[in-house]
GROMACS .gro file of N, CA and C in nm:
model
  513
    1MET      N    1  -6.771  -2.083  -1.075
    1MET     CA    2  -6.682  -1.924  -1.033
    1MET      C    3  -6.559  -1.986  -1.024
    2CYS      N    4  -6.466  -1.908  -1.036
    2CYS     CA    5  -6.362  -1.940  -0.998
    2CYS      C    6  -6.305  -1.814  -0.854
    3ASN      N    7  -6.232  -1.920  -0.815
    3ASN     CA    8  -6.238  -1.901  -0.725
    3ASN      C    9  -6.085  -1.876  -0.670
    4ARG      N   10  -5.955  -1.819  -0.663
    4ARG     CA   11  -5.805  -1.758  -0.677
    4ARG      C   12  -5.785  -1.787  -0.468
    5ASP      N   13  -5.842  -1.759  -0.404
    5ASP     CA   14  -5.795  -1.772  -0.316
    5ASP      C   15  -5.798  -1.985  -0.306
    6ASN      N   16  -5.835  -2.029  -0.358
    6ASN     CA   17  -5.856  -2.211  -0.363
    6ASN      C   18  -5.771  -2.221  -0.397
    7LEU      N   19  -5.703  -2.148  -0.570
    7LEU     CA   20  -5.554  -2.193  -0.667
    7LEU      C   21  -5.500  -2.165  -0.527
    8GLU      N   22  -5.447  -2.104  -0.469
    8GLU     CA   23  -5.322  -1.932  -0.369
    8GLU      C   24  -5.317  -2.101  -0.301
    9SER      N   25  -5.415  -2.153  -0.203
    9SER     CA   26  -5.447  -2.224  -0.049
    9SER      C   27  -5.396  -2.380  -0.141
   10ASN      N   28  -5.384  -2.403  -0.257
   10ASN     CA   29  -5.360  -2.513  -0.325
   10ASN      C   30  -5.220  -2.570  -0.335
   11ILE      N   31  -5.218  -2.386  -0.368
   11ILE     CA   32  -5.035  -2.358  -0.453
   11ILE      C   33  -4.935  -2.416  -0.314
   12ASN      N   34  -4.967  -2.311  -0.268
   12ASN     CA   35  -4.941  -2.306  -0.134
   12ASN      C   36  -4.933  -2.508  -0.033
   13HIS      N   37  -4.976  -2.518  -0.036
   13HIS     CA   38  -4.938  -2.680   0.027
   13HIS      C   39  -4.907  -2.818  -0.092
   14ILE      N   40  -4.852  -2.762  -0.173
   14ILE     CA   41  -4.785  -2.803  -0.271
   14ILE      C   42  -4.682  -2.744  -0.213
   15CYS      N   43  -4.627  -2.605  -0.210
   15CYS     CA   44  -4.508  -2.609  -0.233
   15CYS      C   45  -4.466  -2.661  -0.078
   16ASP      N   46  -4.552  -2.653  -0.005
   16ASP     CA   47  -4.534  -2.689   0.173
   16ASP      C   48  -4.457  -2.857   0.191
   17ASN      N   49  -4.530  -2.918   0.090
   17ASN     CA   50  -4.493  -3.048   0.007
   17ASN      C   51  -4.394  -3.113  -0.034
   18LEU      N   52  -4.387  -2.999  -0.086
   18LEU     CA   53  -4.262  -3.060  -0.217
   18LEU      C   54  -4.130  -2.953  -0.088
   19GLU      N   55  -4.093  -2.893   0.072
   19GLU     CA   56  -4.059  -2.839   0.097
   19GLU      C   57  -3.934  -2.933   0.150
   20LEU      N   58  -4.075  -3.059   0.224
   20LEU     CA   59  -4.090  -3.169   0.304
   20LEU      C   60  -4.013  -3.288   0.223
   21LEU      N   61  -4.037  -3.314   0.102
   21LEU     CA   62  -3.955  -3.443  -0.008
   21LEU      C   63  -3.817  -3.324   0.035
   22GLU      N   64  -3.794  -3.216  -0.013
   22GLU     CA   65  -3.606  -3.165  -0.053
   22GLU      C   66  -3.561  -3.152   0.103
   23ALA      N   67  -3.625  -3.203   0.234
   23ALA     CA   68  -3.631  -3.178   0.318
   23ALA      C   69  -3.549  -3.297   0.364
   24GLY      N   70  -3.594  -3.398   0.312
   24GLY     CA   71  -3.607  -3.570   0.315
   24GLY      C   72  -3.691  -3.613   0.513
   25ASN      N   73  -3.739  -3.451   0.471
   25ASN     CA   74  -3.875  -3.519   0.603
   25ASN      C   75  -3.943  -3.640   0.590
   26ILE      N   76  -3.910  -3.743   0.557
   26ILE     CA   77  -4.032  -3.818   0.577
   26ILE      C   78  -4.046  -3.949   0.595
   27TYR      N   79  -4.174  -4.002   0.631
   27TYR     CA   80  -4.155  -4.057   0.751
   27TYR      C   81  -4.039  -4.213   0.640
   28GLU      N   82  -4.035  -4.273   0.547
   28GLU     CA   83  -4.020  -4.354   0.489
   28GLU      C   84  -3.816  -4.349   0.454
   29LEU      N   85  -3.770  -4.200   0.472
   29LEU     CA   86  -3.591  -4.172   0.442
   29LEU      C   87  -3.514  -4.162   0.627
   30ARG      N   88  -3.616  -4.101   0.687
   30ARG     CA   89  -3.625  -4.115   0.818
   30ARG      C   90  -3.656  -4.167   0.921
   31LYS      N   91  -3.749  -4.205   0.912
   31LYS     CA   92  -3.775  -4.343   1.026
   31LYS      C   93  -3.861  -4.318   1.106
   32THR      N   94  -3.906  -4.144   1.114
   32THR     CA   95  -3.954  -4.054   1.217
   32THR      C   96  -4.015  -4.023   1.311
   33PRO      N   97  -4.206  -4.153   1.331
   33PRO     CA   98  -4.376  -4.115   1.323
   33PRO      C   99  -4.367  -3.968   1.298
   34GLY      N  100  -4.471  -3.957   1.327
   34GLY     CA  101  -4.497  -3.871   1.232
   34GLY      C  102  -4.491  -3.772   1.137
   35LYS      N  103  -4.447  -3.814   1.040
   35LYS     CA  104  -4.340  -3.730   0.994
   35LYS      C  105  -4.437  -3.816   0.827
   36PRO      N  106  -4.476  -3.781   0.719
   36PRO     CA  107  -4.604  -3.882   0.663
   36PRO      C  108  -4.465  -3.921   0.544
   37LYS      N  109  -4.496  -3.987   0.428
   37LYS     CA  110  -4.452  -4.089   0.361
   37LYS      C  111  -4.455  -4.006   0.178
   38CYS      N  112  -4.420  -4.118   0.103
   38CYS     CA  113  -4.318  -4.065   0.035
   38CYS      C  114  -4.514  -4.127  -0.051
   39ALA      N  115  -4.619  -4.164  -0.030
   39ALA     CA  116  -4.717  -4.206  -0.135
   39ALA      C  117  -4.744  -4.110  -0.072
   40THR      N  118  -4.852  -4.021   0.006
   40THR     CA  119  -4.876  -3.939   0.136
   40THR      C  120  -4.851  -3.793   0.072
   41LEU      N  121  -4.805  -3.805   0.099
   41LEU     CA  122  -4.668  -3.665  -0.004
   41LEU      C  123  -4.714  -3.687  -0.172
   42ALA      N  124  -4.649  -3.747  -0.224
   42ALA     CA  125  -4.708  -3.809  -0.350
   42ALA      C  126  -4.888  -3.733  -0.455
   43LYS      N  127  -4.984  -3.786  -0.309
   43LYS     CA  128  -5.141  -3.835  -0.362
   43LYS      C  129  -5.150  -3.667  -0.342
   44GLN      N  130  -5.172  -3.673  -0.184
   44GLN     CA  131  -5.196  -3.456  -0.181
   44GLN      C  132  -5.138  -3.385  -0.253
   45ILE      N  133  -5.025  -3.422  -0.362
   45ILE     CA  134  -4.962  -3.367  -0.426
   45ILE      C  135  -5.070  -3.298  -0.571
   46ARG      N  136  -5.046  -3.478  -0.587
   46ARG     CA  137  -5.139  -3.488  -0.722
   46ARG      C  138  -5.241  -3.387  -0.718
   47GLU      N  139  -5.367  -3.415  -0.535
   47GLU     CA  140  -5.509  -3.357  -0.589
   47GLU      C  141  -5.464  -3.231  -0.575
   48ASP      N  142  -5.393  -3.148  -0.490
   48ASP     CA  143  -5.342  -3.003  -0.512
   48ASP      C  144  -5.275  -2.942  -0.651
   49VAL      N  145  -5.272  -3.018  -0.740
   49VAL     CA  146  -5.239  -2.958  -0.833
   49VAL      C  147  -5.370  -3.040  -0.932
   50GLU      N  148  -5.428  -3.142  -0.953
   50GLU     CA  149  -5.588  -3.126  -1.046
   50GLU      C  150  -5.752  -3.001  -0.995
   51ALA      N  151  -5.681  -2.980  -0.879
   51ALA     CA  152  -5.741  -2.884  -0.777
   51ALA      C  153  -5.702  -2.726  -0.927
   52ILE      N  154  -5.549  -2.744  -0.923
   52ILE     CA  155  -5.519  -2.575  -0.930
   52ILE      C  156  -5.566  -2.587  -1.067
   53ALA      N  157  -5.584  -2.659  -1.110
   53ALA     CA  158  -5.541  -2.748  -1.296
   53ALA      C  159  -5.736  -2.668  -1.277
   54GLU      N  160  -5.827  -2.778  -1.207
   54GLU     CA  161  -5.987  -2.732  -1.274
   54GLU      C  162  -6.045  -2.598  -1.204
   55GLY      N  163  -5.944  -2.511  -1.116
   55GLY     CA  164  -5.960  -2.416  -1.030
   55GLY      C  165  -5.949  -2.286  -1.172
   56LEU      N  166  -5.871  -2.305  -1.277
   56LEU     CA  167  -5.758  -2.198  -1.369
   56LEU      C  168  -5.873  -2.270  -1.533
   57GLU      N  169  -5.924  -2.344  -1.523
   57GLU     CA  170  -5.998  -2.382  -1.639
   57GLU      C  171  -6.165  -2.358  -1.574
   58GLU      N  172  -6.201  -2.268  -1.452
   58GLU     CA  173  -6.321  -2.222  -1.438
   58GLU      C  174  -6.321  -2.078  -1.403
   59CYS      N  175  -6.172  -1.971  -1.412
   59CYS     CA  176  -6.036  -1.878  -1.420
   59CYS      C  177  -6.105  -1.875  -1.600
   60ILE      N  178  -6.054  -1.979  -1.701
   60ILE     CA  179  -6.030  -1.934  -1.820
   60ILE      C  180  -6.214  -1.910  -1.876
   61GLU      N  181  -6.319  -2.027  -1.791
   61GLU     CA  182  -6.390  -2.001  -1.875
   61GLU      C  183  -6.589  -1.875  -1.825
   62ASP      N  184  -6.439  -1.878  -1.717
   62ASP     CA  185  -6.553  -1.719  -1.643
   62ASP      C  186  -6.549  -1.629  -1.734
   63ALA      N  187  -6.395  -1.583  -1.762
   63ALA     CA  188  -6.344  -1.519  -1.881
   63ALA      C  189  -6.410  -1.497  -2.029
   64ASP      N  190  -6.414  -1.607  -2.082
   64ASP     CA  191  -6.454  -1.644  -2.154
   64ASP      C  192  -6.609  -1.592  -2.164
   65GLU      N  193  -6.609  -1.655  -2.074
   65GLU     CA  194  -6.849  -1.579  -2.102
   65GLU      C  195  -6.835  -1.451  -2.052
   66GLU      N  196  -6.721  -1.377  -1.979
   66GLU     CA  197  -6.758  -1.250  -1.986
   66GLU      C  198  -6.723  -1.129  -2.103
   67GLN      N  199  -6.650  -1.215  -2.157
   67GLN     CA  200  -6.576  -1.149  -2.298
   67GLN      C  201  -6.653  -1.234  -2.397
   68PHE      N  202  -6.771  -1.324  -2.423
   68PHE     CA  203  -6.810  -1.333  -2.508
   68PHE      C  204  -6.999  -1.224  -2.469
   69GLU      N  205  -7.010  -1.268  -2.365
   69GLU     CA  206  -7.093  -1.188  -2.331
   69GLU      C  207  -7.105  -1.028  -2.368
   70LEU      N  208  -7.009  -0.959  -2.329
   70LEU     CA  209  -6.918  -0.840  -2.368
   70LEU      C  210  -7.007  -0.766  -2.454
   71LEU      N  211  -6.882  -0.909  -2.631
   71LEU     CA  212  -6.939  -0.920  -2.749
   71LEU      C  213  -7.072  -0.967  -2.761
   72ALA      N  214  -7.134  -1.005  -2.737
   72ALA     CA  215  -7.280  -1.068  -2.722
   72ALA      C  216  -7.411  -0.889  -2.809
   73LYS      N  217  -7.315  -0.885  -2.642
   73LYS     CA  218  -7.451  -0.723  -2.636
   73LYS      C  219  -7.366  -0.592  -2.716
   74LEU      N  220  -7.252  -0.648  -2.785
   74LEU     CA  221  -7.162  -0.513  -2.838
   74LEU      C  222  -7.213  -0.525  -3.015
   75LEU      N  223  -7.247  -0.653  -3.063
   75LEU     CA  224  -7.288  -0.738  -3.187
   75LEU      C  225  -7.448  -0.706  -3.128
   76GLY      N  226  -7.489  -0.719  -3.045
   76GLY     CA  227  -7.636  -0.673  -3.039
   76GLY      C  228  -7.755  -0.554  -3.082
   77ALA      N  229  -7.557  -0.417  -3.023
   77ALA     CA  230  -7.641  -0.307  -3.094
   77ALA      C  231  -7.641  -0.235  -3.209
   78LEU      N  232  -7.490  -0.314  -3.259
   78LEU     CA  233  -7.464  -0.323  -3.440
   78LEU      C  234  -7.578  -0.390  -3.478
   79TYR      N  235  -7.621  -0.486  -3.461
   79TYR     CA  236  -7.757  -0.572  -3.566
   79TYR      C  237  -7.841  -0.455  -3.570
   80SER      N  238  -7.900  -0.434  -3.450
   80SER     CA  239  -8.017  -0.298  -3.440
   80SER      C  240  -7.935  -0.150  -3.560
   81GLU      N  241  -7.885  -0.124  -3.558
   81GLU     CA  242  -7.849   0.027  -3.593
   81GLU      C  243  -7.831  -0.008  -3.735
   82PHE      N  244  -7.792  -0.155  -3.763
   82PHE     CA  245  -7.745  -0.172  -3.916
   82PHE      C  246  -7.934  -0.163  -3.983
   83SER      N  247  -7.994  -0.279  -3.896
   83SER     CA  248  -8.108  -0.315  -3.951
   83SER      C  249  -8.212  -0.234  -3.962
   84ALA      N  250  -8.179  -0.119  -3.976
   84ALA     CA  251  -8.264   0.015  -3.877
   84ALA      C  252  -8.217   0.126  -4.052
   85LEU      N  253  -8.053   0.071  -4.047
   85LEU     CA  254  -8.024   0.172  -4.176
   85LEU      C  255  -8.111   0.083  -4.290
   86SER      N  256  -8.065  -0.030  -4.298
   86SER     CA  257  -8.058  -0.191  -4.407
   86SER      C  258  -8.235  -0.107  -4.437
   87LYS      N  259  -8.318  -0.115  -4.324
   87LYS     CA  260  -8.500  -0.077  -4.365
   87LYS      C  261  -8.387   0.018  -4.503
   88LYS      N  262  -8.385   0.160  -4.465
   88LYS     CA  263  -8.377   0.286  -4.579
   88LYS      C  264  -8.263   0.200  -4.653
   89GLN      N  265  -8.177   0.223  -4.676
   89GLN     CA  266  -8.152   0.194  -4.748
   89GLN      C  267  -8.057   0.039  -4.844
   90PRO      N  268  -8.104  -0.041  -4.796
   90PRO     CA  269  -8.051  -0.265  -4.815
   90PRO      C  270  -7.938  -0.231  -4.899
   91ASP      N  271  -7.930  -0.109  -5.036
   91ASP     CA  272  -7.790  -0.214  -5.070
   91ASP      C  273  -7.726  -0.061  -5.081
   92ALA      N  274  -7.761   0.020  -4.998
   92ALA     CA  275  -7.631   0.139  -4.972
   92ALA      C  276  -7.542   0.052  -4.936
   93LEU      N  277  -7.397   0.101  -4.938
   93LEU     CA  278  -7.320   0.030  -4.991
   93LEU      C  279  -7.219   0.077  -4.795
   94THR      N  280  -7.134  -0.003  -4.696
   94THR     CA  281  -7.145   0.025  -4.567
   94THR      C  282  -6.962   0.067  -4.562
   95ASN      N  283  -6.967   0.228  -4.488
   95ASN     CA  284  -6.833   0.290  -4.572
   95ASN      C  285  -6.698   0.229  -4.442
   96THR      N  286  -6.595   0.240  -4.504
   96THR     CA  287  -6.460   0.163  -4.439
   96THR      C  288  -6.481   0.171  -4.256
   97PHE      N  289  -6.506   0.247  -4.158
   97PHE     CA  290  -6.527   0.310  -4.077
   97PHE      C  291  -6.641   0.193  -3.997
   98LYS      N  292  -6.707   0.233  -4.062
   98LYS     CA  293  -6.852   0.095  -3.964
   98LYS      C  294  -6.808  -0.057  -4.070
   99THR      N  295  -6.768  -0.082  -4.103
   99THR     CA  296  -6.740  -0.230  -4.183
   99THR      C  297  -6.613  -0.294  -4.075
  100LYS      N  298  -6.501  -0.134  -4.008
  100LYS     CA  299  -6.406  -0.223  -3.958
  100LYS      C  300  -6.450  -0.230  -3.817
  101GLN      N  301  -6.579  -0.108  -3.778
  101GLN     CA  302  -6.617  -0.182  -3.548
  101GLN      C  303  -6.675  -0.312  -3.567
  102VAL      N  304  -6.777  -0.333  -3.691
  102VAL     CA  305  -6.822  -0.472  -3.707
  102VAL      C  306  -6.762  -0.625  -3.709
  103ASN      N  307  -6.695  -0.609  -3.757
  103ASN     CA  308  -6.566  -0.662  -3.768
  103ASN      C  309  -6.502  -0.758  -3.636
  104ARG      N  310  -6.443  -0.564  -3.575
  104ARG     CA  311  -6.404  -0.628  -3.449
  104ARG      C  312  -6.449  -0.639  -3.332
  105VAL      N  313  -6.631  -0.693  -3.349
  105VAL     CA  314  -6.729  -0.746  -3.304
  105VAL      C  315  -6.648  -0.901  -3.343
  106LEU      N  316  -6.744  -0.875  -3.469
  106LEU     CA  317  -6.732  -1.042  -3.526
  106LEU      C  318  -6.579  -1.107  -3.502
  107VAL      N  319  -6.471  -1.081  -3.510
  107VAL     CA  320  -6.325  -1.152  -3.497
  107VAL      C  321  -6.379  -1.276  -3.350
  108PRO      N  322  -6.306  -1.079  -3.305
  108PRO     CA  323  -6.311  -1.239  -3.186
  108PRO      C  324  -6.418  -1.362  -3.131
  109LEU      N  325  -6.554  -1.357  -3.166
  109LEU     CA  326  -6.695  -1.395  -3.199
  109LEU      C  327  -6.668  -1.499  -3.226
  110LYS      N  328  -6.589  -1.523  -3.374
  110LYS     CA  329  -6.568  -1.600  -3.439
  110LYS      C  330  -6.443  -1.720  -3.359
  111GLN      N  331  -6.352  -1.636  -3.303
  111GLN     CA  332  -6.222  -1.705  -3.198
  111GLN      C  333  -6.357  -1.762  -3.130
  112ILE      N  334  -6.344  -1.744  -3.043
  112ILE     CA  335  -6.434  -1.748  -2.917
  112ILE      C  336  -6.525  -1.879  -2.917
  113MET      N  337  -6.596  -1.925  -3.123
  113MET     CA  338  -6.642  -1.986  -3.110
  113MET      C  339  -6.634  -2.131  -3.202
  114ASN      N  340  -6.481  -2.080  -3.208
  114ASN     CA  341  -6.397  -2.122  -3.342
  114ASN      C  342  -6.416  -2.359  -3.322
  115SER      N  343  -6.431  -2.378  -3.200
  115SER     CA  344  -6.445  -2.526  -3.191
  115SER      C  345  -6.639  -2.494  -3.227
  116GLU      N  346  -6.686  -2.412  -3.296
  116GLU     CA  347  -6.831  -2.546  -3.337
  116GLU      C  348  -6.880  -2.483  -3.438
  117ASP      N  349  -6.917  -2.602  -3.486
  117ASP     CA  350  -6.974  -2.681  -3.679
  117ASP      C  351  -6.998  -2.517  -3.710
  118SER      N  352  -7.048  -2.446  -3.631
  118SER     CA  353  -7.201  -2.307  -3.707
  118SER      C  354  -7.051  -2.212  -3.789
  119VAL      N  355  -6.893  -2.168  -3.742
  119VAL     CA  356  -6.813  -2.088  -3.762
  119VAL      C  357  -6.779  -2.146  -3.897
  120GLN      N  358  -6.805  -2.260  -3.984
  120GLN     CA  359  -6.744  -2.174  -4.085
  120GLN      C  360  -6.863  -2.162  -4.200
  121TYR      N  361  -7.004  -2.079  -4.082
  121TYR     CA  362  -7.126  -2.020  -4.177
  121TYR      C  363  -7.049  -1.881  -4.158
  122LEU      N  364  -6.954  -1.836  -4.079
  122LEU     CA  365  -6.959  -1.713  -3.982
  122LEU      C  366  -6.900  -1.607  -4.119
  123ASP      N  367  -6.936  -1.564  -4.174
  123ASP     CA  368  -6.838  -1.448  -4.236
  123ASP      C  369  -6.780  -1.325  -4.170
  124LEU      N  370  -6.663  -1.268  -4.292
  124LEU     CA  371  -6.691  -1.056  -4.139
  124LEU      C  372  -6.714  -1.059  -4.294
  125LEU      N  373  -6.724  -0.880  -4.273
  125LEU     CA  374  -6.801  -0.788  -4.369
  125LEU      C  375  -6.632  -0.738  -4.488
  126SER      N  376  -6.718  -0.758  -4.643
  126SER     CA  377  -6.585  -0.738  -4.720
  126SER      C  378  -6.553  -0.601  -4.678
  127GLU      N  379  -6.440  -0.538  -4.638
  127GLU     CA  380  -6.341  -0.458  -4.598
  127GLU      C  381  -6.208  -0.467  -4.644
  128THR      N  382  -6.243  -0.285  -4.780
  128THR     CA  383  -6.153  -0.238  -4.806
  128THR      C  384  -6.108  -0.077  -4.791
  129ASP      N  385  -6.003  -0.065  -4.794
  129ASP     CA  386  -5.873   0.051  -4.706
  129ASP      C  387  -5.909   0.177  -4.777
  130ASP      N  388  -5.976   0.138  -4.928
  130ASP     CA  389  -6.046   0.281  -5.027
  130ASP      C  390  -6.182   0.297  -5.084
  131GLU      N  391  -6.218   0.375  -4.964
  131GLU     CA  392  -6.317   0.441  -4.986
  131GLU      C  393  -6.439   0.395  -5.134
  132GLN      N  394  -6.306   0.452  -5.213
  132GLN     CA  395  -6.384   0.518  -5.358
  132GLN      C  396  -6.391   0.376  -5.456
  133ILE      N  397  -6.370   0.196  -5.407
  133ILE     CA  398  -6.406   0.070  -5.401
  133ILE      C  399  -6.520   0.071  -5.430
  134THR      N  400  -6.642   0.052  -5.500
  134THR     CA  401  -6.717  -0.002  -5.532
  134THR      C  402  -6.813  -0.103  -5.532
  135GLY      N  403  -6.925  -0.158  -5.544
  135GLY     CA  404  -6.934  -0.322  -5.609
  135GLY      C  405  -6.942  -0.383  -5.492
  136ARG      N  406  -6.903  -0.514  -5.557
  136ARG     CA  407  -6.860  -0.628  -5.396
  136ARG      C  408  -6.784  -0.684  -5.326
  137ASP      N  409  -6.631  -0.519  -5.358
  137ASP     CA  410  -6.522  -0.510  -5.272
  137ASP      C  411  -6.600  -0.445  -5.138
  138ARG      N  412  -6.709  -0.402  -5.195
  138ARG     CA  413  -6.754  -0.371  -4.957
  138ARG      C  414  -6.840  -0.423  -4.974
  139SER      N  415  -6.954  -0.433  -4.840
  139SER     CA  416  -7.048  -0.508  -4.791
  139SER      C  417  -7.156  -0.417  -4.816
  140THR      N  418  -7.327  -0.458  -4.828
  140THR     CA  419  -7.417  -0.344  -4.830
  140THR      C  420  -7.459  -0.364  -4.689
  141TYR      N  421  -7.523  -0.292  -4.678
  141TYR     CA  422  -7.599  -0.263  -4.518
  141TYR      C  423  -7.732  -0.399  -4.474
  142SER      N  424  -7.745  -0.437  -4.609
  142SER     CA  425  -7.924  -0.561  -4.633
  142SER      C  426  -7.727  -0.698  -4.566
  143ASP      N  427  -7.654  -0.742  -4.661
  143ASP     CA  428  -7.552  -0.829  -4.695
  143ASP      C  429  -7.475  -0.775  -4.469
  144ALA      N  430  -7.485  -0.663  -4.403
  144ALA     CA  431  -7.370  -0.628  -4.297
  144ALA      C  432  -7.510  -0.760  -4.217
  145VAL      N  433  -7.682  -0.717  -4.216
  145VAL     CA  434  -7.773  -0.735  -4.136
  145VAL      C  435  -7.804  -0.913  -4.223
  146ILE      N  436  -7.802  -0.953  -4.283
  146ILE     CA  437  -7.709  -1.110  -4.287
  146ILE      C  438  -7.698  -1.179  -4.199
  147ILE      N  439  -7.555  -1.138  -4.209
  147ILE     CA  440  -7.426  -1.190  -4.152
  147ILE      C  441  -7.401  -1.141  -4.014
  148MET      N  442  -7.471  -1.057  -3.968
  148MET     CA  443  -7.430  -1.045  -3.814
  148MET      C  444  -7.599  -1.139  -3.748
  149SER      N  445  -7.686  -1.181  -3.893
  149SER     CA  446  -7.780  -1.255  -3.814
  149SER      C  447  -7.778  -1.390  -3.792
  150GLN      N  448  -7.660  -1.465  -3.865
  150GLN     CA  449  -7.627  -1.583  -3.863
  150GLN      C  450  -7.557  -1.541  -3.756
  151TYR      N  451  -7.452  -1.443  -3.687
  151TYR     CA  452  -7.386  -1.477  -3.584
  151TYR      C  453  -7.467  -1.485  -3.471
  152LYS      N  454  -7.614  -1.329  -3.428
  152LYS     CA  455  -7.646  -1.370  -3.380
  152LYS      C  456  -7.699  -1.518  -3.357
  153THR      N  457  -7.792  -1.593  -3.448
  153THR     CA  458  -7.787  -1.758  -3.438
  153THR      C  459  -7.711  -1.826  -3.407
  154ALA      N  460  -7.593  -1.850  -3.407
  154ALA     CA  461  -7.390  -1.872  -3.374
  154ALA      C  462  -7.488  -1.844  -3.219
  155CYS      N  463  -7.412  -1.746  -3.177
  155CYS     CA  464  -7.424  -1.705  -3.029
  155CYS      C  465  -7.490  -1.738  -2.936
  156ASP      N  466  -7.653  -1.744  -2.988
  156ASP     CA  467  -7.778  -1.844  -2.911
  156ASP      C  468  -7.751  -1.906  -2.927
  157GLU      N  469  -7.703  -1.994  -3.027
  157GLU     CA  470  -7.631  -2.165  -2.995
  157GLU      C  471  -7.551  -2.179  -2.913
  158PHE      N  472  -7.482  -2.149  -2.878
  158PHE     CA  473  -7.328  -2.155  -2.794
  158PHE      C  474  -7.346  -2.079  -2.607
  159ARG      N  475  -7.430  -1.967  -2.623
  159ARG     CA  476  -7.524  -1.976  -2.453
  159ARG      C  477  -7.588  -2.123  -2.489
  160ARG      N  478  -7.672  -2.177  -2.523
  160ARG     CA  479  -7.781  -2.239  -2.452
  160ARG      C  480  -7.650  -2.370  -2.425
  161LYS      N  481  -7.560  -2.399  -2.541
  161LYS     CA  482  -7.438  -2.553  -2.504
  161LYS      C  483  -7.350  -2.470  -2.457
  162TYR      N  484  -7.315  -2.384  -2.448
  162TYR     CA  485  -7.154  -2.368  -2.320
  162TYR      C  486  -7.251  -2.305  -2.181
  163PHE      N  487  -7.291  -2.188  -2.156
  163PHE     CA  488  -7.294  -2.198  -2.052
  163PHE      C  489  -7.412  -2.160  -1.985
  164ASN      N  490  -7.584  -2.269  -2.035
  164ASN     CA  491  -7.673  -2.315  -1.940
  164ASN      C  492  -7.769  -2.187  -2.015
  165LYS      N  493  -7.769  -2.100  -2.063
  165LYS     CA  494  -7.882  -1.968  -2.013
  165LYS      C  495  -7.905  -1.912  -2.112
  166LEU      N  496  -8.066  -1.887  -2.093
  166LEU     CA  497  -8.208  -1.895  -2.176
  166LEU      C  498  -8.150  -1.771  -2.263
  167CYS      N  499  -8.183  -1.796  -2.352
  167CYS     CA  500  -8.153  -1.642  -2.501
  167CYS      C  501  -8.245  -1.559  -2.408
  168ASP      N  502  -8.068  -1.435  -2.400
  168ASP     CA  503  -8.137  -1.321  -2.344
  168ASP      C  504  -8.258  -1.218  -2.404
  169HIS      N  505  -8.245  -1.254  -2.543
  169HIS     CA  506  -8.298  -1.142  -2.703
  169HIS      C  507  -8.242  -1.015  -2.589
  170LEU      N  508  -8.103  -1.056  -2.680
  170LEU     CA  509  -7.984  -0.863  -2.655
  170LEU      C  510  -7.995  -0.823  -2.763
  171TRP      N  511  -8.143  -0.903  -2.885
  171TRP     CA  512  -8.123  -0.862  -3.029
  171TRP      C  513  -8.257  -0.767  -3.025
   0.00000   0.00000   0.00000
């Protein structure tokens, strides 16, 4: 979990060590007992920088997990709605508003899972600005359900792989 207090503490420690170096207050330069050596300061700075890098990585991972879980829940809700519509009218075309709403969830999910092998199979719903266009320029409800089910499967695998959580059956 991201601990911003630890990050701030490491940053302050680095600043203190850099001030010692800038002022020349180190044993090797002053020959004054009780002052740290250059090698000691360098080691401390390296450890602090590594701790900061790890801490930032954790913060980024936390943010990615939160974003992912939010999008996965939104996808689950959309999937449920489109499944119901698909049962009533499987070949009915989605309108521009619905298509854009679904793609607003799918696009960032695809970006989060960009490094996964499954991403090559994750498509977006066909968008068109003209409501009069029909046929293959627009997705049907059943097309949307198929696309969202592929995202669902990819999300489940991504969650297991990176967040070590069992599927919450959000769908």
